CSV table of N, CA and C in Angstrom, one decimal:
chain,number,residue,atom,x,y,z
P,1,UNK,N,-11.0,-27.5,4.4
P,1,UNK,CA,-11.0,-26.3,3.6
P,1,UNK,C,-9.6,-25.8,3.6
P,2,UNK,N,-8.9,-25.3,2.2
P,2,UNK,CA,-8.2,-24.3,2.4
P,2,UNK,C,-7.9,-23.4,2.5
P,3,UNK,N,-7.6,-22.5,3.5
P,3,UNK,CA,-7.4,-20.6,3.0
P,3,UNK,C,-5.9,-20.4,3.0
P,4,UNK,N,-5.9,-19.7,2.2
P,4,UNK,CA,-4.9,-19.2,1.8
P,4,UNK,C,-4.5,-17.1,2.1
P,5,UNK,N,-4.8,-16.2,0.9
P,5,UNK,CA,-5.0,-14.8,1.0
P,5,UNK,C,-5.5,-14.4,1.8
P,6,UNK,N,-6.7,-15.2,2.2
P,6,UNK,CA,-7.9,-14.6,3.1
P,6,UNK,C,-7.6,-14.6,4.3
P,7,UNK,N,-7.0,-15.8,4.6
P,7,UNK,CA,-6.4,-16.0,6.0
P,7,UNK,C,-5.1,-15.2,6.6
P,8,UNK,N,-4.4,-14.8,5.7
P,8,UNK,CA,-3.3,-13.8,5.3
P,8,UNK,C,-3.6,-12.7,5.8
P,9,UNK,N,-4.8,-11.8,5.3
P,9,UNK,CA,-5.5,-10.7,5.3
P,9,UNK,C,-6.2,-10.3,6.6
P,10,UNK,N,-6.9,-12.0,6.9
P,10,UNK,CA,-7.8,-11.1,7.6
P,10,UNK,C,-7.5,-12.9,8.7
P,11,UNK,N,-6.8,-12.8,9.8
P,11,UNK,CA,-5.9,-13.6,10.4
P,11,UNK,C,-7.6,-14.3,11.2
P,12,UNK,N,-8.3,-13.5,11.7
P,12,UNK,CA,-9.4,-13.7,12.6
P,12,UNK,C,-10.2,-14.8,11.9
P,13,UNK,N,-10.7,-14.7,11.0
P,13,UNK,CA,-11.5,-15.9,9.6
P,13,UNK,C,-11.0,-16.8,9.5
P,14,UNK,N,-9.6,-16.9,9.6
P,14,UNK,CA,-9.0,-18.2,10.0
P,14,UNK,C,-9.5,-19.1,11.6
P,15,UNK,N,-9.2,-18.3,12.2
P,15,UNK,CA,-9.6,-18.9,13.9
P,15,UNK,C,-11.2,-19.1,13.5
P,16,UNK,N,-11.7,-18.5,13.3
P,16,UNK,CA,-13.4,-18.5,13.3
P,16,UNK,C,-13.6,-20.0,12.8
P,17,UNK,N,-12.8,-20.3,11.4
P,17,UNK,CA,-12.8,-21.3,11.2
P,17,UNK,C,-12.6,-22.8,11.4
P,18,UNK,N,-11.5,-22.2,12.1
P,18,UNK,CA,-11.2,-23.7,13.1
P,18,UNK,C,-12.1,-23.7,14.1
P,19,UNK,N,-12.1,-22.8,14.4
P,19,UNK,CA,-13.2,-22.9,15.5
P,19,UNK,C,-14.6,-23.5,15.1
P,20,UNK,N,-15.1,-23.1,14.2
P,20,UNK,CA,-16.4,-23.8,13.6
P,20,UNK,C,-16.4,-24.9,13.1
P,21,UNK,N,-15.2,-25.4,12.0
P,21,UNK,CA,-14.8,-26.5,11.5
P,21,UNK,C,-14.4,-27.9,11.9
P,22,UNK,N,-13.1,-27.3,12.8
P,22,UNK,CA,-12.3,-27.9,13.5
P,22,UNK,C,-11.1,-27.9,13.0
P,23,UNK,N,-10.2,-28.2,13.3
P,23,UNK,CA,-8.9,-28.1,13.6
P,23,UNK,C,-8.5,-28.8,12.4
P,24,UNK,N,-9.0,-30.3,12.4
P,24,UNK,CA,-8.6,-31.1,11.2
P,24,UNK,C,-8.9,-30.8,9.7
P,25,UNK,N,-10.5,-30.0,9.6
P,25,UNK,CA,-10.9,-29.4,8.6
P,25,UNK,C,-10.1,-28.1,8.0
P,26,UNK,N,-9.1,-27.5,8.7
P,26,UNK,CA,-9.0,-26.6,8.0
P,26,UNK,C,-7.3,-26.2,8.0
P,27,UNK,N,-7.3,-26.7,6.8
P,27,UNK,CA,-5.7,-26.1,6.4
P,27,UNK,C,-5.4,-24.6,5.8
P,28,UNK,N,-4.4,-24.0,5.9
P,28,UNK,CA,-3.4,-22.8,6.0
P,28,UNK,C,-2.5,-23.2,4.6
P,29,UNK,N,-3.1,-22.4,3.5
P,29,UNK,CA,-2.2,-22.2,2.4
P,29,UNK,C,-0.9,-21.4,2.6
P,30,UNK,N,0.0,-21.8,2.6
P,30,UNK,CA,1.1,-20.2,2.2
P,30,UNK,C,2.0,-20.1,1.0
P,31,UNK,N,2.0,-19.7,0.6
P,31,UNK,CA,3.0,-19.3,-0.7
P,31,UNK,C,3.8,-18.6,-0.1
P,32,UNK,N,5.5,-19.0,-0.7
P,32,UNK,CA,6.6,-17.8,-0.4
P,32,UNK,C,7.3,-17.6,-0.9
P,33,UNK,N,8.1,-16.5,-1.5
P,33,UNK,CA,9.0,-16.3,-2.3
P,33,UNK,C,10.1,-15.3,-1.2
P,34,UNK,N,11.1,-16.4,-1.5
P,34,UNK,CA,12.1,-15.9,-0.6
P,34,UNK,C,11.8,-15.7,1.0
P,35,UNK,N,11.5,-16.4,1.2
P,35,UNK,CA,11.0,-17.0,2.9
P,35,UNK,C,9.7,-15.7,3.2
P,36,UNK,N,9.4,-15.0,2.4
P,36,UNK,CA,8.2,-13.6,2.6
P,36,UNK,C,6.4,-14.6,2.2
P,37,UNK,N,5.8,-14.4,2.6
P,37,UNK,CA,4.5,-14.8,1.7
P,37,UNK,C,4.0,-13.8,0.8
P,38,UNK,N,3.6,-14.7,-0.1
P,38,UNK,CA,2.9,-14.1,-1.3
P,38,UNK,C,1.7,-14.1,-1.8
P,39,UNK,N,0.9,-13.1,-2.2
P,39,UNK,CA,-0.9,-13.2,-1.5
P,39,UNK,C,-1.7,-12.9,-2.7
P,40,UNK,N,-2.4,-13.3,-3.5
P,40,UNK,CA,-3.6,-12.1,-4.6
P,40,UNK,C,-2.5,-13.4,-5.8
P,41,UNK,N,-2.6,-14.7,-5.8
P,41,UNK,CA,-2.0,-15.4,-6.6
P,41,UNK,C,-0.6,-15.5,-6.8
P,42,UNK,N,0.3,-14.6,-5.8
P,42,UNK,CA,1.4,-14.8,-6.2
P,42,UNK,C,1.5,-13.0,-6.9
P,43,UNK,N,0.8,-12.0,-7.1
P,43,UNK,CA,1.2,-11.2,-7.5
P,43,UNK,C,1.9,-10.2,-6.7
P,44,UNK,N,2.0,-10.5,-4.8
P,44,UNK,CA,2.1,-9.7,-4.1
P,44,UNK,C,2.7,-10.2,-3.6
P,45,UNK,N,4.1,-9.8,-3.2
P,45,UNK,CA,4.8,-10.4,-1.8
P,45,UNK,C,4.6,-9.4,-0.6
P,46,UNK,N,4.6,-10.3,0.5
P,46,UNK,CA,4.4,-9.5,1.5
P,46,UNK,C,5.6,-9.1,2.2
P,47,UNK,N,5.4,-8.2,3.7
P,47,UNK,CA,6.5,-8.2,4.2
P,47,UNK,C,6.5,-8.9,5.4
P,48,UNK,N,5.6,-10.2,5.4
P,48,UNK,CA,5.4,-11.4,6.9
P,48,UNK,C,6.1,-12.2,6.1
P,49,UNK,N,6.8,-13.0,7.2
P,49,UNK,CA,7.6,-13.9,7.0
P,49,UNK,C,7.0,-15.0,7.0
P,50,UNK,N,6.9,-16.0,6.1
P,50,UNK,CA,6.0,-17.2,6.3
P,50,UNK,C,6.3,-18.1,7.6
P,51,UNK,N,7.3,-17.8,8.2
P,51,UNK,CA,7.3,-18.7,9.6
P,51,UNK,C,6.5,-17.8,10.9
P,52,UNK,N,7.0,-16.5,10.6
P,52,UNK,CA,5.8,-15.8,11.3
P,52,UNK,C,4.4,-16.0,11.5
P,53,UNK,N,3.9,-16.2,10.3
P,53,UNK,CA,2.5,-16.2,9.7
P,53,UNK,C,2.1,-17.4,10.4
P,54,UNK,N,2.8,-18.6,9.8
P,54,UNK,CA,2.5,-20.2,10.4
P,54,UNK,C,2.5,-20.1,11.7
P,55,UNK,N,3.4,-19.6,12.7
P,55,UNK,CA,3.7,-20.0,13.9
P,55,UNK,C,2.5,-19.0,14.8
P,56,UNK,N,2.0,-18.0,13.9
P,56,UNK,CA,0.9,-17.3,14.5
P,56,UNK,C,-0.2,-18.4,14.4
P,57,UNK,N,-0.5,-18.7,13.1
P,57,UNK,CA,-2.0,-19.5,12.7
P,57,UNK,C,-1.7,-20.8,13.4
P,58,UNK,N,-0.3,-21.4,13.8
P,58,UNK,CA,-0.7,-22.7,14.7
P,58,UNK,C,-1.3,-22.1,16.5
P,59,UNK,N,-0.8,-21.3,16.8
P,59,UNK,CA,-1.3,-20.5,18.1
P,59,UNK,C,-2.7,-20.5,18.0
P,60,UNK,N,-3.1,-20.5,17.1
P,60,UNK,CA,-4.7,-19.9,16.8
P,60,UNK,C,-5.1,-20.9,16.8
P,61,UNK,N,-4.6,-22.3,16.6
P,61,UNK,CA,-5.1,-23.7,16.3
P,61,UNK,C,-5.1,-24.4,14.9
P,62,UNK,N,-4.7,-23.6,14.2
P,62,UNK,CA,-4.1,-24.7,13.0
P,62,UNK,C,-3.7,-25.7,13.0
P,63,UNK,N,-3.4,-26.5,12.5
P,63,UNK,CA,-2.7,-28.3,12.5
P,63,UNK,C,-1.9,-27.9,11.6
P,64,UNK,N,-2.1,-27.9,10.2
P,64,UNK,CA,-1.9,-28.1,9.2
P,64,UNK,C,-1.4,-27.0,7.8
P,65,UNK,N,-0.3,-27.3,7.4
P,65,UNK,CA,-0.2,-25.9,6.4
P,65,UNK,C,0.5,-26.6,5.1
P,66,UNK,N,0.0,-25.6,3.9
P,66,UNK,CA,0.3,-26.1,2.6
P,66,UNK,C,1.5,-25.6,2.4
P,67,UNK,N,2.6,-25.8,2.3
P,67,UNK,CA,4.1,-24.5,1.7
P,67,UNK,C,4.4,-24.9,0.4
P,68,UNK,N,3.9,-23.7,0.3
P,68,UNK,CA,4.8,-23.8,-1.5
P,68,UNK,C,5.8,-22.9,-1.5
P,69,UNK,N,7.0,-23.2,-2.4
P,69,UNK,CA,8.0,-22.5,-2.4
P,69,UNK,C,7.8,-22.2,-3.8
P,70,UNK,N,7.4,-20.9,-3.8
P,70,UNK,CA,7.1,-20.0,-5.3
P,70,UNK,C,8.5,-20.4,-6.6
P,71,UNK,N,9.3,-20.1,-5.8
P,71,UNK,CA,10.7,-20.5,-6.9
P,71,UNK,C,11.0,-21.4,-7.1
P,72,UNK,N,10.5,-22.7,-6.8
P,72,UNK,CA,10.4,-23.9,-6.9
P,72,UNK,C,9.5,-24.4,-7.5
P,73,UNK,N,8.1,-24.0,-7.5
P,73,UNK,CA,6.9,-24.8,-8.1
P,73,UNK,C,7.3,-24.6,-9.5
P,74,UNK,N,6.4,-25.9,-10.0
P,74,UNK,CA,6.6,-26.2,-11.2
P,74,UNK,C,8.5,-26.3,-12.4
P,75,UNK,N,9.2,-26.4,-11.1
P,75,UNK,CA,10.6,-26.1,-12.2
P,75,UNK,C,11.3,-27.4,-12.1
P,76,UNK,N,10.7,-28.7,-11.2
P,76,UNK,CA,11.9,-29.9,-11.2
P,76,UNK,C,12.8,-29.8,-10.9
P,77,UNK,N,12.9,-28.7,-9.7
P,77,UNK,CA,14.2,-28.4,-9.7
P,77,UNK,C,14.4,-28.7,-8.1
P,78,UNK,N,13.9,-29.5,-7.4
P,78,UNK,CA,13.4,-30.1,-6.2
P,78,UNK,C,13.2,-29.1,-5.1
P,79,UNK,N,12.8,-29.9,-4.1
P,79,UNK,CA,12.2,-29.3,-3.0
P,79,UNK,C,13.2,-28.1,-2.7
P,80,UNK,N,12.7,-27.2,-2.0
P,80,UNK,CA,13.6,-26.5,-0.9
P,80,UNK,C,13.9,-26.9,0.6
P,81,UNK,N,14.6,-27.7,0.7
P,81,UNK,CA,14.6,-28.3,2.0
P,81,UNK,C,14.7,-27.6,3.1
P,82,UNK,N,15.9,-26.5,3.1
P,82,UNK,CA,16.1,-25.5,3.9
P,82,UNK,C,14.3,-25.4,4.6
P,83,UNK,N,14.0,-24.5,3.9
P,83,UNK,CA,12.6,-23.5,4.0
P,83,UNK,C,11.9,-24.7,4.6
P,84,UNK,N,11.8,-25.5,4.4
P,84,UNK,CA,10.8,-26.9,4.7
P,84,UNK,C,10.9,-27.2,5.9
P,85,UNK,N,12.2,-27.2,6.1
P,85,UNK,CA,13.0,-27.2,7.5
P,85,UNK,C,12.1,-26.5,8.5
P,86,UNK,N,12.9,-25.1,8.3
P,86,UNK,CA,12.4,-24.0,9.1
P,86,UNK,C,10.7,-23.6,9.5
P,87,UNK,N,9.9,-24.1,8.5
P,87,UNK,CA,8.5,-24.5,8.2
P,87,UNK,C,8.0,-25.3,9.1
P,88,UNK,N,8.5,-26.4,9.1
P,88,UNK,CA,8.4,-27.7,10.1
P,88,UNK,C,8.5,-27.7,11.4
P,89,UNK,N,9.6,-26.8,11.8
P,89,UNK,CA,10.2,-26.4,12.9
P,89,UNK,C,9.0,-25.4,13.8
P,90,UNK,N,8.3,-24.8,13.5
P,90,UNK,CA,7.3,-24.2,13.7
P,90,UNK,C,6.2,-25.0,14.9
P,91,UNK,N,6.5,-26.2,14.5
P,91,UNK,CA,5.7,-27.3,15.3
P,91,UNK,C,4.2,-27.4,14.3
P,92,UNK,N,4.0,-27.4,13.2
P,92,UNK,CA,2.6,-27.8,12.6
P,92,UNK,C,3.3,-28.7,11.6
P,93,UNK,N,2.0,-29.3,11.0
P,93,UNK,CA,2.3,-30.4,10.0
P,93,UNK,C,2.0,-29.6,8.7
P,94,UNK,N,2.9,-30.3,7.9
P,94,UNK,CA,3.6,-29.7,6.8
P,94,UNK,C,3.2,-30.5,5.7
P,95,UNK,N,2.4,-29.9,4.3
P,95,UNK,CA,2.5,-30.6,3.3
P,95,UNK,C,2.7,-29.7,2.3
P,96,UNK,N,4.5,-30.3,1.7
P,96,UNK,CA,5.1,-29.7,1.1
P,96,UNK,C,4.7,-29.5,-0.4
P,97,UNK,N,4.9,-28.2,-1.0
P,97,UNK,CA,4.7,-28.2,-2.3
P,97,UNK,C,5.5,-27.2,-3.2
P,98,UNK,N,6.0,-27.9,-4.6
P,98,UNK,CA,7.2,-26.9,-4.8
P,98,UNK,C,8.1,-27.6,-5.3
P,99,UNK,N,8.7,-28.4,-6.5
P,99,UNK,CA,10.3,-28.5,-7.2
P,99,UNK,C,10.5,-29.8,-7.1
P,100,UNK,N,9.2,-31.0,-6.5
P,100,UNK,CA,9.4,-32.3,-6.7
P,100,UNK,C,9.6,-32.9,-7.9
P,101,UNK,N,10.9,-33.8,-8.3
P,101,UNK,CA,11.2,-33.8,-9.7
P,101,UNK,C,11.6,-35.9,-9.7
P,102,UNK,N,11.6,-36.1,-8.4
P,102,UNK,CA,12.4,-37.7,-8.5
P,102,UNK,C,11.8,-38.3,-7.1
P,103,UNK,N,11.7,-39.5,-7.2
P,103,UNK,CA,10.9,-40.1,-5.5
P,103,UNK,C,12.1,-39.9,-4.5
P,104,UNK,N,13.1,-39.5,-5.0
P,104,UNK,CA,14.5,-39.4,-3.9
P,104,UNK,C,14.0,-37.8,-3.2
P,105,UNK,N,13.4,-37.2,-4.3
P,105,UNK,CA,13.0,-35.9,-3.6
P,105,UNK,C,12.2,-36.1,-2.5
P,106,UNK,N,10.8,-37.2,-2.8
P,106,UNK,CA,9.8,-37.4,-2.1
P,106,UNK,C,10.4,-38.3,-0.7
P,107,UNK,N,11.6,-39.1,-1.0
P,107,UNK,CA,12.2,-39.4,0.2
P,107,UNK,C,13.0,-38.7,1.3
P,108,UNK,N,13.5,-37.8,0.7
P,108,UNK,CA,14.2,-37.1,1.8
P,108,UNK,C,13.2,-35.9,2.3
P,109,UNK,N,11.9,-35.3,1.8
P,109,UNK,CA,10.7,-34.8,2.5
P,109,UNK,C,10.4,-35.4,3.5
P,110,UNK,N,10.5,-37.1,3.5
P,110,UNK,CA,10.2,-37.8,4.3
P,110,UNK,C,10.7,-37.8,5.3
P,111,UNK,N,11.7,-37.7,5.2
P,111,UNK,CA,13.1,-37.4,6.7
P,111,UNK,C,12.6,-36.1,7.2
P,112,UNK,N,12.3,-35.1,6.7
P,112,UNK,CA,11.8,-34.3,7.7
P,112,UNK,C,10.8,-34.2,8.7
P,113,UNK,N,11.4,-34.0,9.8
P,113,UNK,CA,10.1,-34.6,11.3
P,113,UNK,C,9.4,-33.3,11.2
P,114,UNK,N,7.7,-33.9,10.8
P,114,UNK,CA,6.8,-32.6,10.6
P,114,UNK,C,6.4,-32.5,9.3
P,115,UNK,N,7.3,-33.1,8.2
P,115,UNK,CA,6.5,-33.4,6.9
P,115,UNK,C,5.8,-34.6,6.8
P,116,UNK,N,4.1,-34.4,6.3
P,116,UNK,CA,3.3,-35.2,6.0
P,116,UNK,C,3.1,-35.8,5.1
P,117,UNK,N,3.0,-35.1,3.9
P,117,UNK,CA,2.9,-35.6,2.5
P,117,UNK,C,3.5,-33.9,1.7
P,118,UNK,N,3.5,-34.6,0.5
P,118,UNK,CA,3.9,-33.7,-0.8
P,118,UNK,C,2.7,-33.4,-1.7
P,119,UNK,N,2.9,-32.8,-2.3
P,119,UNK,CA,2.2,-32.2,-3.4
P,119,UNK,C,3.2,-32.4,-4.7
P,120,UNK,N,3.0,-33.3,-6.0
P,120,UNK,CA,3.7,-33.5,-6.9
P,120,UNK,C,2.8,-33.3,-7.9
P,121,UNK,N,3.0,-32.6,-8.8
P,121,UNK,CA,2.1,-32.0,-9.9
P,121,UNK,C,3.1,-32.0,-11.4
P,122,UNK,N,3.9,-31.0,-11.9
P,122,UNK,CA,4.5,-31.3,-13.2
P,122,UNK,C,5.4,-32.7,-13.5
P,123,UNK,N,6.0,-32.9,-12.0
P,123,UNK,CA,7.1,-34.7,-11.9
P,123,UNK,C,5.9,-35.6,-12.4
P,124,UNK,N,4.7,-35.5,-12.5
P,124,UNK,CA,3.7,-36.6,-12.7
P,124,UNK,C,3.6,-36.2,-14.2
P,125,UNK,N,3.3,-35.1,-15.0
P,125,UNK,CA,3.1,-34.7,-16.1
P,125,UNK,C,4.4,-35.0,-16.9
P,126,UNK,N,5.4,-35.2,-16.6
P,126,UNK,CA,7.1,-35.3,-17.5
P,126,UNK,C,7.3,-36.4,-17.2
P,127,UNK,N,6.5,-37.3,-16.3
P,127,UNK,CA,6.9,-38.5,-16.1
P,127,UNK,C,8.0,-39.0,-15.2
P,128,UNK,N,8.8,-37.9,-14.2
P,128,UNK,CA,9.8,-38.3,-13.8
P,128,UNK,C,9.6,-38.6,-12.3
P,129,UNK,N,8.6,-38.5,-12.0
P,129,UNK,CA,7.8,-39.5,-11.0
P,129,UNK,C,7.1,-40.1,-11.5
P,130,UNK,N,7.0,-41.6,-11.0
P,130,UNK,CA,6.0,-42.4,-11.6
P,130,UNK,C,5.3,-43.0,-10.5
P,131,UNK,N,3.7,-43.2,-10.5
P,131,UNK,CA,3.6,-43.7,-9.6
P,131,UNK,C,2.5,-45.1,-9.9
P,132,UNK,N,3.1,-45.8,-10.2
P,132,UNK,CA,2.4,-47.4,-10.6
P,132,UNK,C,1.2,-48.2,-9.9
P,133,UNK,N,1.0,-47.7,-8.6
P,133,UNK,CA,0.2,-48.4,-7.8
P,133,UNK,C,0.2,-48.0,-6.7
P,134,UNK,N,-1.2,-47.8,-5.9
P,134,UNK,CA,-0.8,-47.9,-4.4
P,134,UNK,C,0.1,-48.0,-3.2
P,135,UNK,N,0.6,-48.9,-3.6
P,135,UNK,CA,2.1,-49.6,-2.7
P,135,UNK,C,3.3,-48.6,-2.9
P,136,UNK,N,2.8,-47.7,-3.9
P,136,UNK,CA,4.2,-47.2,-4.2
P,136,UNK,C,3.7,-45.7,-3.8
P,137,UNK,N,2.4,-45.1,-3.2
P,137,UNK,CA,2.1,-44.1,-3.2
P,137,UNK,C,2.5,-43.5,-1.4
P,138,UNK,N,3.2,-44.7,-0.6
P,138,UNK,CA,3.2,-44.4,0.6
P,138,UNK,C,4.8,-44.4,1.1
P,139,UNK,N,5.4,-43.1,2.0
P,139,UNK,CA,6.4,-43.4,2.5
P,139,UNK,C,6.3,-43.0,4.1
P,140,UNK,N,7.3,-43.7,4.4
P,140,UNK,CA,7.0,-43.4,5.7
P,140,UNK,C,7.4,-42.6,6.0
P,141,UNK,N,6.4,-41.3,6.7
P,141,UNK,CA,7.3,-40.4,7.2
P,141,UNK,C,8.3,-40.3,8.8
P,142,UNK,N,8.8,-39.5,9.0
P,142,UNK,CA,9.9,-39.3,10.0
P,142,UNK,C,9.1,-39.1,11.3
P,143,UNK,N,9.3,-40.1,12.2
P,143,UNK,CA,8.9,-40.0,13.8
P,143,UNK,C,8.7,-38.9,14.3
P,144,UNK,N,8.2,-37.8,14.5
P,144,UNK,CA,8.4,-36.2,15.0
P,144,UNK,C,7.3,-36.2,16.4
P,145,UNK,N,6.8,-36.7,16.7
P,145,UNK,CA,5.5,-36.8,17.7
P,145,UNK,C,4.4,-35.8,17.4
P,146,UNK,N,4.3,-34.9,16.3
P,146,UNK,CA,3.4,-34.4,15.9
P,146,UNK,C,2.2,-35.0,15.9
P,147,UNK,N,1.2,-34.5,16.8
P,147,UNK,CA,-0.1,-35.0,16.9
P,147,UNK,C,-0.3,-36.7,16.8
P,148,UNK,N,0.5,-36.9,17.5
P,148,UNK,CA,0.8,-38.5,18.2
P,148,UNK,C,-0.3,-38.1,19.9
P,149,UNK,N,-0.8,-39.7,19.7
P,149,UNK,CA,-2.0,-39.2,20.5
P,149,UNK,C,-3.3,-38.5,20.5
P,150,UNK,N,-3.2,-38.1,19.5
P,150,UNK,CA,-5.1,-37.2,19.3
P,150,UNK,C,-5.6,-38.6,18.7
């Protein structure tokens, strides 16, 4: 499951979650505009800092978090790597979402230790990702020791 606002709001519903779920079941949405999260769709920015936010909900037992870079999504105008960075650095696994426009994008996500996968959504609609088959849907990501061993 994903929460996103809810988990934002009300930090505890998150934990309960994982707790009931488990750890692997339950991913951490965040939306951010300008490294702040943004809550109620995007109509509210907050004044938590999305690395705050993350680095609280991995303490709680999180694994896993969605980042979208609000100024990014949907423009092709590629990742934010910075923010991705500093996301990752948090110590949870990261699946990026946000400005993927070329598989060179989806390659160098890859280099980041702590990114998992991406989220590509309008690059698939304009065609300027293509993805032909299987074989071509995998890259390897970067060695980080993240949950190496479970």
């Amino acid at each position: 499951m994903v929460l996103g606002t809810v988990a934002i709001e009300d930090p505890a519903l998150l934990y309960v979650a994982v707790q009931r779920f488990g750890p692997e079941r339950v991913v951490l949405g965040v939306d951010a505009r300008n490294g702040m999260v943004a809550v109620r769709g995007w109509e509210q920015t907050s004044t938590a800092a999305a690395t705050d936010v993350i680095a609280r909900a991995r303490d709680g037992g999180v694994q896993r978090v969605i980042y979208t870079d609000i100024e990014r999504d949907g423009t092709l105008s590629s990742p934010n790597y910075d923010a991705t960075v500093e996301i990752a650095a948090t110590g949870i696994r990261v699946i990026a979402s946000g400005g993927v426009a070329t598989r060179a994008n989806l390659e160098r996500l890859a280099e980041i230790a702590g990114v998992e996968a991406a989220i590509v959504g309008r690059a698939l609609y304009a065609g300027t990702v293509r993805i032909d088959g299987p074989d071509e849907w995998w890259i390897e990501p970067a060695k980080d020791g993240i949950g190496e061993g479970e």
